[in-house]
């Protein structure tokens, strides 16, 4: 049962075990060689000139897994993607990180990688939106853009020779994230897809699924660049009471953020792949059974989500037949 640390009653334990066993059987039927453990043989066609990748070795003429994980095949390359490992970035990945240091012409971000990522001042849009060379004044005003502990969304640009990661934020969809919650899950739960930015219109929520396992749930904003404030302008203008009221997040919005965030936490605890559709289904389930926000993290709701997911996958499997 994936070592779930939940205070389950005897009945709940049996229900959860049945649901997880059903999910496991459905997964095995869908792809028998998808998941492997150490010393498992990986079925391959030796007539093709295959390439042995990470997590595989040749033993007595068979291709054997050396780590626990999922078998991935890219053309002739066969490798095993380890589960519960640190994030392994790829160019083009959408990531969410937290600023840990502001240094000369760059910010350092924690993105669940072995090294801190670097976001150069020249690799992002300036507050005025004009494409121009960065000046000494821009460097002095860097803390007016991002400062320590700010949550930032960016894209993986490239790798440096020392193995460090360089990011870029040259689009309005990237930038500082405010008025929300930052959730940390295992990176393998967030699959690469065409869309990692989601606007949940019925809740007025922005959902950013970072490939590094950092997930942002926050209040919707029309343009992210408007959240980047020039320090020079902000220091000259004092905030009036009316502007302070505009920054207040309504109670209903905070409840929506907490409900969606708890749905992500439940899916992460159960080890389900996290995407926008599954999150919305979990939120709808909590509303249907009339479970309060704080009760979503209880044992009963975990069991209900597991049973619902087993039933959904079973129906999908029957339709394919």
PDB file of C-alpha atoms in Angstrom:
ATOM      1  CA  UNK A   1       0.000   0.000   0.000  1.00  0.00           C
ATOM      2  CA  UNK A   2       2.980   2.310  -0.727  1.00  0.00           C
ATOM      3  CA  UNK A   3       3.576   2.777   3.009  1.00  0.00           C
ATOM      4  CA  UNK A   4       0.637   5.121   3.502  1.00  0.00           C
ATOM      5  CA  UNK A   5       0.834   6.753   6.929  1.00  0.00           C
ATOM      6  CA  UNK A   6      -2.902   7.126   7.535  1.00  0.00           C
ATOM      7  CA  UNK A   7      -4.890   6.293  10.686  1.00  0.00           C
ATOM      8  CA  UNK A   8      -7.146   3.761   8.946  1.00  0.00           C
ATOM      9  CA  UNK A   9      -9.839   1.704  10.598  1.00  0.00           C
ATOM     10  CA  UNK A  10     -10.063  -2.003   9.759  1.00  0.00           C
ATOM     11  CA  UNK A  11     -12.877  -1.400   7.257  1.00  0.00           C
ATOM     12  CA  UNK A  12     -11.064   1.517   5.609  1.00  0.00           C
ATOM     13  CA  UNK A  13      -7.855  -0.514   5.384  1.00  0.00           C
ATOM     14  CA  UNK A  14      -9.649  -3.336   3.559  1.00  0.00           C
ATOM     15  CA  UNK A  15     -11.421  -0.947   1.182  1.00  0.00           C
ATOM     16  CA  UNK A  16      -8.192   0.897   0.375  1.00  0.00           C
ATOM     17  CA  UNK A  17      -6.250  -2.320  -0.150  1.00  0.00           C
ATOM     18  CA  UNK A  18      -8.898  -3.644  -2.554  1.00  0.00           C
ATOM     19  CA  UNK A  19      -8.888  -0.390  -4.532  1.00  0.00           C
ATOM     20  CA  UNK A  20      -5.078  -0.322  -4.803  1.00  0.00           C
ATOM     21  CA  UNK A  21      -4.952  -3.991  -5.796  1.00  0.00           C
ATOM     22  CA  UNK A  22      -7.531  -3.318  -8.506  1.00  0.00           C
ATOM     23  CA  UNK A  23      -5.474  -0.356  -9.753  1.00  0.00           C
ATOM     24  CA  UNK A  24      -2.344  -2.497  -9.799  1.00  0.00           C
ATOM     25  CA  UNK A  25      -4.039  -5.257 -11.768  1.00  0.00           C
ATOM     26  CA  UNK A  26      -5.399  -2.754 -14.292  1.00  0.00           C
ATOM     27  CA  UNK A  27      -1.927  -1.231 -14.679  1.00  0.00           C
ATOM     28  CA  UNK A  28      -0.365  -4.653 -15.255  1.00  0.00           C
ATOM     29  CA  UNK A  29      -2.915  -5.502 -17.934  1.00  0.00           C
ATOM     30  CA  UNK A  30      -2.341  -2.200 -19.700  1.00  0.00           C
ATOM     31  CA  UNK A  31       1.433  -2.576 -19.912  1.00  0.00           C
ATOM     32  CA  UNK A  32       3.054  -5.630 -18.380  1.00  0.00           C
ATOM     33  CA  UNK A  33       6.656  -4.409 -18.787  1.00  0.00           C
ATOM     34  CA  UNK A  34       6.064  -0.801 -17.734  1.00  0.00           C
ATOM     35  CA  UNK A  35       7.209  -1.143 -14.115  1.00  0.00           C
ATOM     36  CA  UNK A  36      10.316  -3.068 -13.104  1.00  0.00           C
ATOM     37  CA  UNK A  37      12.285  -3.768  -9.955  1.00  0.00           C
ATOM     38  CA  UNK A  38      15.963  -4.587  -9.521  1.00  0.00           C
ATOM     39  CA  UNK A  39      17.037  -7.702 -11.499  1.00  0.00           C
ATOM     40  CA  UNK A  40      13.828  -7.805 -13.583  1.00  0.00           C
ATOM     41  CA  UNK A  41      14.344  -8.725 -17.240  1.00  0.00           C
ATOM     42  CA  UNK A  42      13.289  -6.056 -19.739  1.00  0.00           C
ATOM     43  CA  UNK A  43      11.792  -7.583 -22.915  1.00  0.00           C
ATOM     44  CA  UNK A  44      13.515  -6.170 -26.000  1.00  0.00           C
ATOM     45  CA  UNK A  45      14.062  -7.152 -29.617  1.00  0.00           C
ATOM     46  CA  UNK A  46      17.762  -7.937 -29.968  1.00  0.00           C
ATOM     47  CA  UNK A  47      17.502  -7.858 -33.758  1.00  0.00           C
ATOM     48  CA  UNK A  48      17.301  -4.086 -33.504  1.00  0.00           C
ATOM     49  CA  UNK A  49      20.475  -2.198 -32.647  1.00  0.00           C
ATOM     50  CA  UNK A  50      19.220  -1.032 -29.254  1.00  0.00           C
ATOM     51  CA  UNK A  51      21.092   1.305 -26.912  1.00  0.00           C
ATOM     52  CA  UNK A  52      21.296   0.475 -23.205  1.00  0.00           C
ATOM     53  CA  UNK A  53      20.537   3.541 -21.111  1.00  0.00           C
ATOM     54  CA  UNK A  54      20.516   4.469 -17.437  1.00  0.00           C
ATOM     55  CA  UNK A  55      19.240   1.809 -15.048  1.00  0.00           C
ATOM     56  CA  UNK A  56      19.957  -1.154 -17.346  1.00  0.00           C
ATOM     57  CA  UNK A  57      22.768  -3.694 -17.732  1.00  0.00           C
ATOM     58  CA  UNK A  58      23.540  -6.810 -19.777  1.00  0.00           C
ATOM     59  CA  UNK A  59      23.418 -10.030 -17.725  1.00  0.00           C
ATOM     60  CA  UNK A  60      23.789 -13.436 -19.408  1.00  0.00           C
ATOM     61  CA  UNK A  61      22.489 -12.038 -22.673  1.00  0.00           C
ATOM     62  CA  UNK A  62      19.410 -10.417 -21.108  1.00  0.00           C
ATOM     63  CA  UNK A  63      18.724  -6.725 -20.507  1.00  0.00           C
ATOM     64  CA  UNK A  64      18.208  -6.379 -16.748  1.00  0.00           C
ATOM     65  CA  UNK A  65      17.041  -3.441 -14.654  1.00  0.00           C
ATOM     66  CA  UNK A  66      19.425  -2.141 -11.991  1.00  0.00           C
ATOM     67  CA  UNK A  67      16.945   0.272 -10.363  1.00  0.00           C
ATOM     68  CA  UNK A  68      13.239   0.271  -9.545  1.00  0.00           C
ATOM     69  CA  UNK A  69      11.201   2.387 -11.916  1.00  0.00           C
ATOM     70  CA  UNK A  70       9.404   2.650 -15.239  1.00  0.00           C
ATOM     71  CA  UNK A  71      10.823   1.446 -18.555  1.00  0.00           C
ATOM     72  CA  UNK A  72      11.106   4.260 -21.090  1.00  0.00           C
ATOM     73  CA  UNK A  73      11.836   3.783 -24.811  1.00  0.00           C
ATOM     74  CA  UNK A  74      13.018   6.586 -27.110  1.00  0.00           C
ATOM     75  CA  UNK A  75      13.712   5.220 -30.590  1.00  0.00           C
ATOM     76  CA  UNK A  76      16.481   2.652 -29.953  1.00  0.00           C
ATOM     77  CA  UNK A  77      17.312   3.867 -26.460  1.00  0.00           C
ATOM     78  CA  UNK A  78      15.949   1.802 -23.557  1.00  0.00           C
ATOM     79  CA  UNK A  79      16.359   3.075 -20.002  1.00  0.00           C
ATOM     80  CA  UNK A  80      14.652   2.892 -16.602  1.00  0.00           C
ATOM     81  CA  UNK A  81      13.283   6.102 -15.088  1.00  0.00           C
ATOM     82  CA  UNK A  82      13.701   5.756 -11.333  1.00  0.00           C
ATOM     83  CA  UNK A  83      10.783   6.640  -9.070  1.00  0.00           C
ATOM     84  CA  UNK A  84      11.083   8.891  -6.032  1.00  0.00           C
ATOM     85  CA  UNK A  85      14.320  10.401  -7.338  1.00  0.00           C
ATOM     86  CA  UNK A  86      15.344  14.052  -7.500  1.00  0.00           C
ATOM     87  CA  UNK A  87      14.192  16.076 -10.449  1.00  0.00           C
ATOM     88  CA  UNK A  88      16.124  15.490 -13.674  1.00  0.00           C
ATOM     89  CA  UNK A  89      15.572  18.577 -15.823  1.00  0.00           C
ATOM     90  CA  UNK A  90      15.208  18.720 -19.580  1.00  0.00           C
ATOM     91  CA  UNK A  91      15.429  21.754 -21.825  1.00  0.00           C
ATOM     92  CA  UNK A  92      11.980  23.300 -22.226  1.00  0.00           C
ATOM     93  CA  UNK A  93      10.589  22.067 -18.892  1.00  0.00           C
ATOM     94  CA  UNK A  94       8.251  24.395 -17.018  1.00  0.00           C
ATOM     95  CA  UNK A  95       9.478  24.697 -13.421  1.00  0.00           C
ATOM     96  CA  UNK A  96       8.418  26.536 -10.292  1.00  0.00           C
ATOM     97  CA  UNK A  97      11.134  27.596  -7.863  1.00  0.00           C
ATOM     98  CA  UNK A  98      11.862  29.719  -4.816  1.00  0.00           C
ATOM     99  CA  UNK A  99      14.489  32.464  -4.849  1.00  0.00           C
ATOM    100  CA  UNK A 100      17.286  31.698  -2.380  1.00  0.00           C
ATOM    101  CA  UNK A 101      19.833  34.357  -3.351  1.00  0.00           C
ATOM    102  CA  UNK A 102      20.065  37.626  -5.262  1.00  0.00           C
ATOM    103  CA  UNK A 103      23.575  38.099  -6.648  1.00  0.00           C
ATOM    104  CA  UNK A 104      25.303  40.017  -9.433  1.00  0.00           C
ATOM    105  CA  UNK A 105      22.997  40.095 -12.489  1.00  0.00           C
ATOM    106  CA  UNK A 106      21.313  36.826 -11.479  1.00  0.00           C
ATOM    107  CA  UNK A 107      18.958  35.097  -9.102  1.00  0.00           C
ATOM    108  CA  UNK A 108      19.510  31.621  -7.659  1.00  0.00           C
ATOM    109  CA  UNK A 109      16.421  29.413  -7.355  1.00  0.00           C
ATOM    110  CA  UNK A 110      15.751  26.197  -5.489  1.00  0.00           C
ATOM    111  CA  UNK A 111      13.951  23.857  -7.931  1.00  0.00           C
ATOM    112  CA  UNK A 112      14.415  20.418  -6.291  1.00  0.00           C
ATOM    113  CA  UNK A 113      17.572  19.816  -8.344  1.00  0.00           C
ATOM    114  CA  UNK A 114      21.017  18.825  -7.062  1.00  0.00           C
ATOM    115  CA  UNK A 115      22.210  22.368  -7.844  1.00  0.00           C
ATOM    116  CA  UNK A 116      20.475  25.721  -7.630  1.00  0.00           C
ATOM    117  CA  UNK A 117      19.121  27.044 -10.935  1.00  0.00           C
ATOM    118  CA  UNK A 118      20.256  30.411 -12.267  1.00  0.00           C
ATOM    119  CA  UNK A 119      17.956  33.051 -13.736  1.00  0.00           C
ATOM    120  CA  UNK A 120      19.989  35.795 -15.391  1.00  0.00           C
ATOM    121  CA  UNK A 121      18.769  39.390 -15.439  1.00  0.00           C
ATOM    122  CA  UNK A 122      19.188  39.334 -19.220  1.00  0.00           C
ATOM    123  CA  UNK A 123      16.964  36.223 -19.528  1.00  0.00           C
ATOM    124  CA  UNK A 124      13.691  37.819 -18.431  1.00  0.00           C
ATOM    125  CA  UNK A 125      11.324  40.590 -19.407  1.00  0.00           C
ATOM    126  CA  UNK A 126      11.851  43.911 -17.675  1.00  0.00           C
ATOM    127  CA  UNK A 127       8.964  45.605 -15.823  1.00  0.00           C
ATOM    128  CA  UNK A 128       8.606  48.240 -18.545  1.00  0.00           C
ATOM    129  CA  UNK A 129       8.235  45.482 -21.170  1.00  0.00           C
ATOM    130  CA  UNK A 130      10.753  47.102 -23.526  1.00  0.00           C
ATOM    131  CA  UNK A 131      13.405  44.949 -25.162  1.00  0.00           C
ATOM    132  CA  UNK A 132      16.666  46.736 -24.321  1.00  0.00           C
ATOM    133  CA  UNK A 133      20.096  46.194 -22.856  1.00  0.00           C
ATOM    134  CA  UNK A 134      20.247  45.867 -19.084  1.00  0.00           C
ATOM    135  CA  UNK A 135      21.824  48.817 -17.326  1.00  0.00           C
ATOM    136  CA  UNK A 136      23.499  49.341 -13.963  1.00  0.00           C
ATOM    137  CA  UNK A 137      20.208  50.811 -12.677  1.00  0.00           C
ATOM    138  CA  UNK A 138      18.394  47.590 -13.599  1.00  0.00           C
ATOM    139  CA  UNK A 139      20.943  45.640 -11.596  1.00  0.00           C
ATOM    140  CA  UNK A 140      20.443  47.913  -8.580  1.00  0.00           C
ATOM    141  CA  UNK A 141      16.665  47.404  -8.796  1.00  0.00           C
ATOM    142  CA  UNK A 142      16.821  43.591  -8.982  1.00  0.00           C
ATOM    143  CA  UNK A 143      15.217  43.197  -5.537  1.00  0.00           C
ATOM    144  CA  UNK A 144      12.265  45.174  -6.851  1.00  0.00           C
ATOM    145  CA  UNK A 145      11.657  42.328  -9.295  1.00  0.00           C
ATOM    146  CA  UNK A 146      12.429  39.202  -7.252  1.00  0.00           C
ATOM    147  CA  UNK A 147      13.814  38.915  -3.745  1.00  0.00           C
ATOM    148  CA  UNK A 148      14.574  36.047  -1.382  1.00  0.00           C
ATOM    149  CA  UNK A 149      11.693  33.576  -0.764  1.00  0.00           C
ATOM    150  CA  UNK A 150       9.702  34.810  -3.783  1.00  0.00           C
ATOM    151  CA  UNK A 151       8.073  32.021  -5.819  1.00  0.00           C
ATOM    152  CA  UNK A 152       8.908  32.240  -9.517  1.00  0.00           C
ATOM    153  CA  UNK A 153       7.783  30.333 -12.610  1.00  0.00           C
ATOM    154  CA  UNK A 154      10.282  29.913 -15.453  1.00  0.00           C
ATOM    155  CA  UNK A 155      11.444  27.617 -18.239  1.00  0.00           C
ATOM    156  CA  UNK A 156      14.605  25.530 -18.465  1.00  0.00           C
ATOM    157  CA  UNK A 157      16.867  27.203 -21.020  1.00  0.00           C
ATOM    158  CA  UNK A 158      20.088  25.170 -21.050  1.00  0.00           C
ATOM    159  CA  UNK A 159      22.799  23.493 -18.977  1.00  0.00           C
ATOM    160  CA  UNK A 160      26.120  25.061 -18.051  1.00  0.00           C
ATOM    161  CA  UNK A 161      29.463  23.290 -18.287  1.00  0.00           C
ATOM    162  CA  UNK A 162      29.547  22.808 -14.504  1.00  0.00           C
ATOM    163  CA  UNK A 163      26.171  21.025 -14.579  1.00  0.00           C
ATOM    164  CA  UNK A 164      24.157  23.959 -13.267  1.00  0.00           C
ATOM    165  CA  UNK A 165      20.852  24.904 -14.822  1.00  0.00           C
ATOM    166  CA  UNK A 166      19.972  28.176 -16.529  1.00  0.00           C
ATOM    167  CA  UNK A 167      16.393  29.411 -16.711  1.00  0.00           C
ATOM    168  CA  UNK A 168      14.599  32.004 -18.806  1.00  0.00           C
ATOM    169  CA  UNK A 169      11.379  33.979 -18.267  1.00  0.00           C
ATOM    170  CA  UNK A 170      10.835  35.881 -21.509  1.00  0.00           C
ATOM    171  CA  UNK A 171       7.060  35.529 -21.629  1.00  0.00           C
ATOM    172  CA  UNK A 172       4.110  37.035 -19.785  1.00  0.00           C
ATOM    173  CA  UNK A 173       3.112  33.609 -18.450  1.00  0.00           C
ATOM    174  CA  UNK A 174       6.375  33.431 -16.495  1.00  0.00           C
ATOM    175  CA  UNK A 175       7.328  35.543 -13.517  1.00  0.00           C
ATOM    176  CA  UNK A 176       6.490  36.043  -9.862  1.00  0.00           C
ATOM    177  CA  UNK A 177       3.646  34.036  -8.300  1.00  0.00           C
ATOM    178  CA  UNK A 178       1.620  35.582  -5.488  1.00  0.00           C
ATOM    179  CA  UNK A 179      -1.535  34.996  -3.426  1.00  0.00           C
ATOM    180  CA  UNK A 180      -1.471  31.220  -3.336  1.00  0.00           C
ATOM    181  CA  UNK A 181       0.114  28.043  -2.019  1.00  0.00           C
ATOM    182  CA  UNK A 182       3.277  26.256  -3.131  1.00  0.00           C
ATOM    183  CA  UNK A 183       2.974  22.455  -2.911  1.00  0.00           C
ATOM    184  CA  UNK A 184       5.867  20.001  -3.205  1.00  0.00           C
ATOM    185  CA  UNK A 185       5.226  16.491  -4.582  1.00  0.00           C
ATOM    186  CA  UNK A 186       7.413  13.764  -6.066  1.00  0.00           C
ATOM    187  CA  UNK A 187       8.541  14.952  -9.538  1.00  0.00           C
ATOM    188  CA  UNK A 188       7.554  11.683 -11.242  1.00  0.00           C
ATOM    189  CA  UNK A 189       3.896  12.395 -10.431  1.00  0.00           C
ATOM    190  CA  UNK A 190       3.873  15.393 -12.806  1.00  0.00           C
ATOM    191  CA  UNK A 191       3.996  14.132 -16.385  1.00  0.00           C
ATOM    192  CA  UNK A 192       5.251  16.244 -19.254  1.00  0.00           C
ATOM    193  CA  UNK A 193       2.373  17.582 -21.320  1.00  0.00           C
ATOM    194  CA  UNK A 194       1.576  20.305 -23.827  1.00  0.00           C
ATOM    195  CA  UNK A 195      -0.012  22.493 -21.166  1.00  0.00           C
ATOM    196  CA  UNK A 196       1.339  23.096 -17.656  1.00  0.00           C
ATOM    197  CA  UNK A 197      -0.537  26.360 -17.072  1.00  0.00           C
ATOM    198  CA  UNK A 198      -4.217  25.942 -16.261  1.00  0.00           C
ATOM    199  CA  UNK A 199      -6.871  28.535 -15.510  1.00  0.00           C
ATOM    200  CA  UNK A 200      -9.686  26.917 -13.520  1.00  0.00           C
ATOM    201  CA  UNK A 201     -12.374  29.406 -14.478  1.00  0.00           C
ATOM    202  CA  UNK A 202     -15.103  28.025 -12.206  1.00  0.00           C
ATOM    203  CA  UNK A 203     -12.879  28.723  -9.194  1.00  0.00           C
ATOM    204  CA  UNK A 204     -10.910  31.716 -10.469  1.00  0.00           C
ATOM    205  CA  UNK A 205      -7.674  29.814  -9.803  1.00  0.00           C
ATOM    206  CA  UNK A 206      -4.356  29.597 -11.639  1.00  0.00           C
ATOM    207  CA  UNK A 207      -2.751  26.151 -11.479  1.00  0.00           C
ATOM    208  CA  UNK A 208       0.899  25.721 -12.496  1.00  0.00           C
ATOM    209  CA  UNK A 209       2.186  22.141 -12.634  1.00  0.00           C
ATOM    210  CA  UNK A 210       5.968  22.363 -12.425  1.00  0.00           C
ATOM    211  CA  UNK A 211       7.872  19.430 -13.867  1.00  0.00           C
ATOM    212  CA  UNK A 212      10.183  19.612 -10.854  1.00  0.00           C
ATOM    213  CA  UNK A 213       7.357  18.619  -8.487  1.00  0.00           C
ATOM    214  CA  UNK A 214       6.606  22.177  -7.335  1.00  0.00           C
ATOM    215  CA  UNK A 215       2.911  22.950  -7.901  1.00  0.00           C
ATOM    216  CA  UNK A 216       1.415  26.417  -7.541  1.00  0.00           C
ATOM    217  CA  UNK A 217      -2.239  27.038  -6.672  1.00  0.00           C
ATOM    218  CA  UNK A 218      -3.113  30.731  -6.575  1.00  0.00           C
ATOM    219  CA  UNK A 219      -5.553  33.475  -7.403  1.00  0.00           C
ATOM    220  CA  UNK A 220      -5.972  34.120 -11.131  1.00  0.00           C
ATOM    221  CA  UNK A 221      -4.200  37.132 -12.600  1.00  0.00           C
ATOM    222  CA  UNK A 222      -4.740  38.516 -16.083  1.00  0.00           C
ATOM    223  CA  UNK A 223      -1.101  39.323 -16.840  1.00  0.00           C
ATOM    224  CA  UNK A 224       1.833  38.058 -14.802  1.00  0.00           C
ATOM    225  CA  UNK A 225       4.026  40.994 -15.768  1.00  0.00           C
ATOM    226  CA  UNK A 226       1.768  43.272 -13.738  1.00  0.00           C
ATOM    227  CA  UNK A 227       2.911  41.472 -10.598  1.00  0.00           C
ATOM    228  CA  UNK A 228       6.508  42.560 -11.180  1.00  0.00           C
ATOM    229  CA  UNK A 229       6.884  45.943  -9.513  1.00  0.00           C
ATOM    230  CA  UNK A 230       9.696  48.352 -10.256  1.00  0.00           C
ATOM    231  CA  UNK A 231      11.414  49.203  -7.002  1.00  0.00           C
ATOM    232  CA  UNK A 232      12.145  52.743  -8.128  1.00  0.00           C
ATOM    233  CA  UNK A 233       8.474  53.483  -8.763  1.00  0.00           C
ATOM    234  CA  UNK A 234       7.199  51.722  -5.649  1.00  0.00           C
ATOM    235  CA  UNK A 235       9.589  53.629  -3.387  1.00  0.00           C
ATOM    236  CA  UNK A 236       8.277  56.967  -4.645  1.00  0.00           C
ATOM    237  CA  UNK A 237       4.580  56.149  -4.338  1.00  0.00           C
ATOM    238  CA  UNK A 238       2.915  55.386  -1.003  1.00  0.00           C
ATOM    239  CA  UNK A 239       0.090  52.870  -0.925  1.00  0.00           C
ATOM    240  CA  UNK A 240      -3.308  54.367  -0.122  1.00  0.00           C
ATOM    241  CA  UNK A 241      -5.979  52.390   1.825  1.00  0.00           C
ATOM    242  CA  UNK A 242      -8.016  51.713  -1.338  1.00  0.00           C
ATOM    243  CA  UNK A 243      -5.024  49.996  -2.962  1.00  0.00           C
ATOM    244  CA  UNK A 244      -4.482  47.898   0.157  1.00  0.00           C
ATOM    245  CA  UNK A 245      -8.030  46.624  -0.090  1.00  0.00           C
ATOM    246  CA  UNK A 246      -7.399  45.531  -3.679  1.00  0.00           C
ATOM    247  CA  UNK A 247      -4.583  43.247  -2.510  1.00  0.00           C
ATOM    248  CA  UNK A 248      -6.893  41.463  -0.060  1.00  0.00           C
ATOM    249  CA  UNK A 249      -7.854  37.929  -1.101  1.00  0.00           C
ATOM    250  CA  UNK A 250     -11.571  37.198  -0.447  1.00  0.00           C
ATOM    251  CA  UNK A 251     -12.525  34.356   1.888  1.00  0.00           C
ATOM    252  CA  UNK A 252     -14.206  32.353  -0.888  1.00  0.00           C
ATOM    253  CA  UNK A 253     -11.050  32.552  -3.007  1.00  0.00           C
ATOM    254  CA  UNK A 254      -8.902  31.371  -0.092  1.00  0.00           C
ATOM    255  CA  UNK A 255     -11.269  28.453   0.445  1.00  0.00           C
ATOM    256  CA  UNK A 256     -11.035  27.484  -3.228  1.00  0.00           C
ATOM    257  CA  UNK A 257      -7.235  27.614  -3.055  1.00  0.00           C
ATOM    258  CA  UNK A 258      -7.200  25.403   0.044  1.00  0.00           C
ATOM    259  CA  UNK A 259      -9.663  22.888  -1.425  1.00  0.00           C
ATOM    260  CA  UNK A 260      -7.672  22.497  -4.647  1.00  0.00           C
ATOM    261  CA  UNK A 261      -4.397  22.330  -2.710  1.00  0.00           C
ATOM    262  CA  UNK A 262      -5.795  19.572  -0.482  1.00  0.00           C
ATOM    263  CA  UNK A 263      -6.892  17.655  -3.581  1.00  0.00           C
ATOM    264  CA  UNK A 264      -3.288  17.765  -4.817  1.00  0.00           C
ATOM    265  CA  UNK A 265      -2.037  16.567  -1.421  1.00  0.00           C
ATOM    266  CA  UNK A 266      -4.439  13.602  -1.448  1.00  0.00           C
ATOM    267  CA  UNK A 267      -3.414  12.561  -4.969  1.00  0.00           C
ATOM    268  CA  UNK A 268       0.249  12.857  -4.001  1.00  0.00           C
ATOM    269  CA  UNK A 269      -0.224  10.709  -0.896  1.00  0.00           C
ATOM    270  CA  UNK A 270      -1.938   8.001  -2.960  1.00  0.00           C
ATOM    271  CA  UNK A 271       0.782   8.174  -5.631  1.00  0.00           C
ATOM    272  CA  UNK A 272      -1.536   9.083  -8.525  1.00  0.00           C
ATOM    273  CA  UNK A 273      -0.274  11.056 -11.519  1.00  0.00           C
ATOM    274  CA  UNK A 274      -1.283  14.671 -11.070  1.00  0.00           C
ATOM    275  CA  UNK A 275      -2.997  16.586 -13.863  1.00  0.00           C
ATOM    276  CA  UNK A 276      -5.660  19.284 -14.025  1.00  0.00           C
ATOM    277  CA  UNK A 277      -8.523  16.902 -14.910  1.00  0.00           C
ATOM    278  CA  UNK A 278      -7.820  14.538 -12.013  1.00  0.00           C
ATOM    279  CA  UNK A 279      -7.504  17.462  -9.608  1.00  0.00           C
ATOM    280  CA  UNK A 280     -10.886  18.840 -10.706  1.00  0.00           C
ATOM    281  CA  UNK A 281     -12.499  15.402 -10.351  1.00  0.00           C
ATOM    282  CA  UNK A 282     -11.132  15.131  -6.810  1.00  0.00           C
ATOM    283  CA  UNK A 283     -12.446  18.592  -5.939  1.00  0.00           C
ATOM    284  CA  UNK A 284     -15.875  17.721  -7.375  1.00  0.00           C
ATOM    285  CA  UNK A 285     -15.903  14.488  -5.361  1.00  0.00           C
ATOM    286  CA  UNK A 286     -15.247  16.432  -2.151  1.00  0.00           C
ATOM    287  CA  UNK A 287     -18.132  18.772  -2.970  1.00  0.00           C
ATOM    288  CA  UNK A 288     -20.462  15.905  -3.934  1.00  0.00           C
ATOM    289  CA  UNK A 289     -19.960  14.008  -0.668  1.00  0.00           C
ATOM    290  CA  UNK A 290     -20.010  17.347   1.226  1.00  0.00           C
ATOM    291  CA  UNK A 291     -16.616  16.991   2.887  1.00  0.00           C
ATOM    292  CA  UNK A 292     -15.174  20.087   4.534  1.00  0.00           C
ATOM    293  CA  UNK A 293     -11.811  21.386   3.409  1.00  0.00           C
ATOM    294  CA  UNK A 294      -9.942  20.285   6.540  1.00  0.00           C
ATOM    295  CA  UNK A 295     -11.573  16.827   6.378  1.00  0.00           C
ATOM    296  CA  UNK A 296     -10.192  16.208   2.866  1.00  0.00           C
ATOM    297  CA  UNK A 297      -6.880  15.129   4.426  1.00  0.00           C
ATOM    298  CA  UNK A 298      -8.635  12.485   6.531  1.00  0.00           C
ATOM    299  CA  UNK A 299      -8.546   8.740   5.943  1.00  0.00           C
ATOM    300  CA  UNK A 300     -12.093   8.395   4.619  1.00  0.00           C
ATOM    301  CA  UNK A 301     -11.580  10.819   1.728  1.00  0.00           C
ATOM    302  CA  UNK A 302      -8.325   9.075   0.731  1.00  0.00           C
ATOM    303  CA  UNK A 303     -10.253   5.807   0.511  1.00  0.00           C
ATOM    304  CA  UNK A 304     -13.045   7.431  -1.527  1.00  0.00           C
ATOM    305  CA  UNK A 305     -10.553   8.918  -4.012  1.00  0.00           C
ATOM    306  CA  UNK A 306      -8.789   5.548  -4.435  1.00  0.00           C
ATOM    307  CA  UNK A 307     -12.101   3.754  -5.012  1.00  0.00           C
ATOM    308  CA  UNK A 308     -13.270   6.410  -7.478  1.00  0.00           C
ATOM    309  CA  UNK A 309      -9.994   6.221  -9.437  1.00  0.00           C
ATOM    310  CA  UNK A 310     -10.144   2.398  -9.584  1.00  0.00           C
ATOM    311  CA  UNK A 311     -13.708   2.579 -10.905  1.00  0.00           C
ATOM    312  CA  UNK A 312     -12.790   5.229 -13.483  1.00  0.00           C
ATOM    313  CA  UNK A 313      -9.830   3.271 -14.848  1.00  0.00           C
ATOM    314  CA  UNK A 314     -11.934   0.118 -14.970  1.00  0.00           C
ATOM    315  CA  UNK A 315     -14.559   1.887 -17.098  1.00  0.00           C
ATOM    316  CA  UNK A 316     -11.866   3.284 -19.393  1.00  0.00           C
ATOM    317  CA  UNK A 317     -10.432  -0.215 -19.849  1.00  0.00           C
ATOM    318  CA  UNK A 318     -13.849  -1.665 -20.770  1.00  0.00           C
ATOM    319  CA  UNK A 319     -14.441   1.075 -23.357  1.00  0.00           C
ATOM    320  CA  UNK A 320     -11.114   0.307 -25.050  1.00  0.00           C
ATOM    321  CA  UNK A 321     -12.155  -3.319 -25.415  1.00  0.00           C
TER     322      UNK A 321
END
